[in-house]
Amino acid sequence: MKFIKEQIDLIKEKDPAITNTFEVFLYPCFKALIYYKISHYFYKKKHFVIARYISEKAKRKTGIEIHPGATIGKHLFIDHGTGVVIGETAVIGDNVTMFHGVTLGGTGKEKGKRHPTVGNNVFIGSGAKILGNIIIGDNVKIGANAVILRDVPDNVTVVGIPGKIVKVG
Amino acid sequence: MKFIKEQIDLIKEKDPAITNTFEVFLYPCFKALIYYKISHYFYKKKHFVIARYISEKAKRKTGIEIHPGATIGKHLFIDHGTGVVIGETAVIGDNVTMFHGVTLGGTGKEKGKRHPTVGNNVFIGSGAKILGNIIIGDNVKIGANAVILRDVPDNVTVVGIPGKIVKVG
Amino acid sequence: MKFIKEQIDLIKEKDPAITNTFEVFLYPCFKALIYYKISHYFYKKKHFVIARYISEKAKRKTGIEIHPGATIGKHLFIDHGTGVVIGETAVIGDNVTMFHGVTLGGTGKEKGKRHPTVGNNVFIGSGAKILGNIIIGDNVKIGANAVILRDVPDNVTVVGIPGKIVKVG
């Protein structure tokens, strides 16, 4: 219940378009993270098929695909959400904001830990693809449609294909 | 009813793959714009939760997310549509064509009018992200996966990240 | 039935996250290709509206939109799948892998054959847009969010907007 209250406060804080607490229950992000909590529970108990069934159902209902094995910190906010993909071995820190179309995925070349580790207070623009077992530092901003294939240090802004640092601090 | 007839004529004109009037009723664009008309009606009456409920339902059914507050001109054609996001304060002119994955969104830094204003006869390629309270001129073409963060003058073609003018007139 | 067995083997081979044969039935790719087989059957019999009805239903359920007229080789694997669009006159070779958000689409300028022809053993990263009646050679790799508007020779890697060759062989 604490999680639900936190989510409501978070969405009301983040989205300037919101007018009413009831609207929060319509947010795909809100639904997707509740589904994730449940699928992650079954995943940890090694009920992989049930876990995956729940995550696929969540994807159909919200457009957001979070693998049950992903590790997610506090206060993740996913705006809109259609096309978001978060891989099995992805790790997300606290206070991360991401938009629709963001991928934390693999390159198809790695085994084991093959998805990114994202720091705290990271902002990821719509359509950005972050691929491979790389580390994104704290307070990083990633531009829309950027493609990130290497580690990104703390406190920078990265844009383009492949992602280049355009601003520090 | 006039709107429905216009939409049917529009889709038949725009999509070379169409074979039959009945196919129009299967188009996500057709459904999404009818849902938008209804949600926009409730939005203007300040029934924000109902309006938002309808727009989220439309998104689940069509993949196209149009905020009930958006202002849309005549003859908008959205092809395919999955992942399209049109923000609350976006304004779209007449005869605009956009493909799936297009975003008319915010940068997260502005309040109030925080989404783009798009002119007439604009063509927006799949995956393009147009962000912030900027103005896109008339007869502009925007390439696939382009990221547009500044005003674009009339009669140009813009591509890349960030968008650059590659053709005038 | 042979097709279903092949698909099961393919998905188990391609996805490192899979743990169990039953999970295959949850894959959007698996469902989308079965729907495509049916819609393509009706398309060839010229029952275009039924064909399109089935493909739109498949899109709503899987996020993957394959036009019933598309021509698809053996062992196509579509990972995740949300936002994939494959046009009516697209042709796909054998052993092709593509991720979510990939488009084999048109430029809006051509009639007749207006979508790409993709060779064998091609790998297409998430969000890539391949547009127009162009030819993608065998063993080509296309990077995430790339935009491809011209022919690509065999055995190369192409990235960026517009796509440039960054690696040969």
CSV table of C-alpha atoms in Angstrom, one decimal, chain B:
chain,number,residue,atom,x,y,z
B,1,MET,CA,-21.3,12.2,-39.7
B,2,LYS,CA,-19.6,14.6,-42.0
B,3,PHE,CA,-16.4,13.9,-40.1
B,4,ILE,CA,-16.8,10.2,-40.6
B,5,LYS,CA,-17.3,10.6,-44.4
B,6,GLU,CA,-14.3,12.9,-44.6
B,7,GLN,CA,-12.1,10.4,-42.7
B,8,ILE,CA,-13.2,7.6,-45.1
B,9,ASP,CA,-12.3,9.7,-48.1
B,10,LEU,CA,-9.0,10.8,-46.6
B,11,ILE,CA,-7.8,7.3,-45.7
B,12,LYS,CA,-8.8,6.0,-49.1
B,13,GLU,CA,-6.9,8.8,-50.7
B,14,LYS,CA,-3.7,8.5,-48.6
B,15,ASP,CA,-3.1,4.7,-48.3
B,16,PRO,CA,-2.2,2.9,-51.5
B,17,ALA,CA,-2.7,-0.5,-49.7
B,18,ILE,CA,-6.4,0.0,-49.2
B,19,THR,CA,-8.8,-2.0,-51.4
B,20,ASN,CA,-12.3,-1.4,-50.0
B,21,THR,CA,-14.3,1.1,-48.0
B,22,PHE,CA,-14.9,-1.4,-45.2
B,23,GLU,CA,-11.2,-1.6,-44.5
B,24,VAL,CA,-11.3,2.0,-43.4
B,25,PHE,CA,-13.2,1.0,-40.2
B,26,LEU,CA,-10.2,-1.2,-39.3
B,27,TYR,CA,-7.8,1.7,-39.4
B,28,PRO,CA,-6.4,2.7,-36.0
B,29,CYS,CA,-6.3,6.3,-37.2
B,30,PHE,CA,-10.0,6.3,-37.8
B,31,LYS,CA,-10.9,4.9,-34.4
B,32,ALA,CA,-8.4,7.1,-32.6
B,33,LEU,CA,-9.8,10.3,-34.1
B,34,ILE,CA,-13.4,9.4,-33.1
B,35,TYR,CA,-12.2,8.6,-29.6
B,36,TYR,CA,-10.4,12.0,-29.6
B,37,LYS,CA,-13.5,13.9,-30.7
B,38,ILE,CA,-15.4,12.4,-27.7
B,39,SER,CA,-12.6,12.9,-25.2
B,40,HIS,CA,-12.0,16.5,-26.4
B,41,TYR,CA,-15.7,17.2,-25.9
B,42,PHE,CA,-15.5,16.1,-22.2
B,43,TYR,CA,-12.2,17.9,-21.8
B,44,LYS,CA,-13.7,21.2,-22.9
B,45,LYS,CA,-16.6,20.7,-20.4
B,46,LYS,CA,-13.8,20.2,-17.8
B,47,HIS,CA,-14.7,16.5,-17.2
B,48,PHE,CA,-11.0,15.7,-17.1
B,49,VAL,CA,-11.1,12.2,-15.6
B,50,ILE,CA,-13.8,11.0,-18.1
B,51,ALA,CA,-11.8,12.6,-20.9
B,52,ARG,CA,-8.6,10.9,-19.9
B,53,TYR,CA,-10.3,7.6,-19.4
B,54,ILE,CA,-11.5,7.7,-23.0
B,55,SER,CA,-8.1,8.7,-24.3
B,56,GLU,CA,-6.4,5.9,-22.4
B,57,LYS,CA,-8.9,3.4,-23.7
B,58,ALA,CA,-8.3,4.7,-27.3
B,59,LYS,CA,-4.5,4.2,-26.7
B,60,ARG,CA,-5.0,0.6,-25.6
B,61,LYS,CA,-7.1,-0.1,-28.6
B,62,THR,CA,-5.2,1.8,-31.3
B,63,GLY,CA,-1.7,2.4,-30.0
B,64,ILE,CA,-2.3,6.1,-30.6
B,65,GLU,CA,-2.3,8.4,-27.6
B,66,ILE,CA,-3.9,11.8,-28.2
B,67,HIS,CA,-4.3,13.9,-25.0
B,68,PRO,CA,-7.9,15.1,-24.8
B,69,GLY,CA,-6.7,18.7,-24.6
B,70,ALA,CA,-4.8,18.7,-27.9
B,71,THR,CA,-6.0,20.9,-30.8
B,72,ILE,CA,-6.2,19.1,-34.1
B,73,GLY,CA,-7.0,20.6,-37.6
B,74,LYS,CA,-8.8,19.0,-40.5
B,75,HIS,CA,-7.7,15.9,-42.4
B,76,LEU,CA,-5.1,14.6,-40.0
B,77,PHE,CA,-3.9,11.2,-41.2
B,78,ILE,CA,-1.9,8.9,-38.8
B,79,ASP,CA,-0.6,5.8,-40.6
B,80,HIS,CA,-0.2,2.6,-38.5
B,81,GLY,CA,0.0,4.7,-35.3
B,82,THR,CA,1.6,2.5,-32.6
B,83,GLY,CA,3.5,4.7,-30.3
B,84,VAL,CA,2.2,8.0,-31.4
B,85,VAL,CA,1.9,10.5,-28.5
B,86,ILE,CA,0.3,13.9,-28.9
B,87,GLY,CA,0.6,16.2,-25.8
B,88,GLU,CA,-2.1,18.2,-24.1
B,89,THR,CA,-1.0,21.6,-25.5
B,90,ALA,CA,0.0,20.4,-29.0
B,91,VAL,CA,-1.6,22.2,-31.9
B,92,ILE,CA,-1.9,20.6,-35.3
B,93,GLY,CA,-2.8,22.4,-38.5
B,94,ASP,CA,-4.7,21.0,-41.6
B,95,ASN,CA,-3.7,18.2,-43.9
B,96,VAL,CA,-1.0,16.8,-41.6
B,97,THR,CA,0.3,13.3,-42.2
B,98,MET,CA,2.2,11.4,-39.5
B,99,PHE,CA,3.4,7.9,-39.1
B,100,HIS,CA,3.7,5.5,-36.1
B,101,GLY,CA,6.1,6.4,-33.3
B,102,VAL,CA,5.8,10.2,-33.8
B,103,THR,CA,5.8,12.3,-30.6
B,104,LEU,CA,4.6,15.8,-30.2
B,105,GLY,CA,5.8,16.0,-26.7
B,106,GLY,CA,7.4,18.1,-24.0
B,107,THR,CA,11.0,18.5,-22.8
B,108,GLY,CA,10.1,18.3,-19.1
B,109,LYS,CA,11.4,21.9,-18.6
B,110,GLU,CA,8.4,24.0,-19.6
B,111,LYS,CA,5.0,24.6,-18.0
B,112,GLY,CA,1.8,25.8,-19.6
B,113,LYS,CA,2.1,25.6,-23.4
B,114,ARG,CA,4.8,23.0,-23.5
B,115,HIS,CA,4.1,21.0,-26.7
B,116,PRO,CA,4.7,21.9,-30.4
B,117,THR,CA,2.5,23.9,-32.8
B,118,VAL,CA,2.5,22.2,-36.2
B,119,GLY,CA,1.5,24.1,-39.4
B,120,ASN,CA,-0.5,22.9,-42.4
B,121,ASN,CA,0.5,20.2,-45.0
B,122,VAL,CA,3.2,18.9,-42.7
B,123,PHE,CA,4.6,15.4,-43.2
B,124,ILE,CA,6.2,13.7,-40.2
B,125,GLY,CA,8.2,10.4,-40.7
B,126,SER,CA,8.0,7.4,-38.4
B,127,GLY,CA,9.7,7.7,-35.0
B,128,ALA,CA,10.3,11.5,-35.2
B,129,LYS,CA,10.2,13.3,-31.9
B,130,ILE,CA,9.1,17.0,-31.9
B,131,LEU,CA,9.6,18.3,-28.4
B,132,GLY,CA,8.9,21.6,-26.6
B,133,ASN,CA,6.8,24.7,-27.3
B,134,ILE,CA,8.2,25.2,-30.8
B,135,ILE,CA,6.6,26.0,-34.1
B,136,ILE,CA,6.8,23.8,-37.2
B,137,GLY,CA,6.0,25.8,-40.4
B,138,ASP,CA,3.7,25.0,-43.2
B,139,ASN,CA,4.7,22.4,-45.9
B,140,VAL,CA,7.5,21.0,-43.7
B,141,LYS,CA,8.8,17.5,-44.1
B,142,ILE,CA,10.4,15.8,-41.1
B,143,GLY,CA,12.5,12.7,-41.6
B,144,ALA,CA,12.1,9.4,-39.8
B,145,ASN,CA,13.6,9.2,-36.3
B,146,ALA,CA,14.5,13.0,-36.4
B,147,VAL,CA,14.6,14.9,-33.1
B,148,ILE,CA,13.3,18.5,-33.5
B,149,LEU,CA,13.9,20.9,-30.6
B,150,ARG,CA,13.8,24.3,-32.3
B,151,ASP,CA,11.4,26.2,-34.6
B,152,VAL,CA,11.4,25.0,-38.2
B,153,PRO,CA,10.5,27.6,-41.0
B,154,ASP,CA,8.0,27.0,-43.8
B,155,ASN,CA,8.8,24.8,-46.9
B,156,VAL,CA,11.8,22.9,-45.7
B,157,THR,CA,12.9,19.3,-45.1
B,158,VAL,CA,14.5,18.5,-41.8
B,159,VAL,CA,16.3,15.3,-40.8
B,160,GLY,CA,18.7,13.8,-38.1
B,161,ILE,CA,19.5,14.3,-34.5
B,162,PRO,CA,19.2,17.2,-33.8
B,163,GLY,CA,17.1,18.0,-36.9
B,164,LYS,CA,19.0,19.9,-39.7
B,165,ILE,CA,17.5,21.5,-42.8
B,166,VAL,CA,18.6,19.4,-45.8
B,167,LYS,CA,16.3,20.9,-48.5
B,168,VAL,CA,14.5,24.2,-49.0
B,169,GLY,CA,11.4,24.6,-51.1
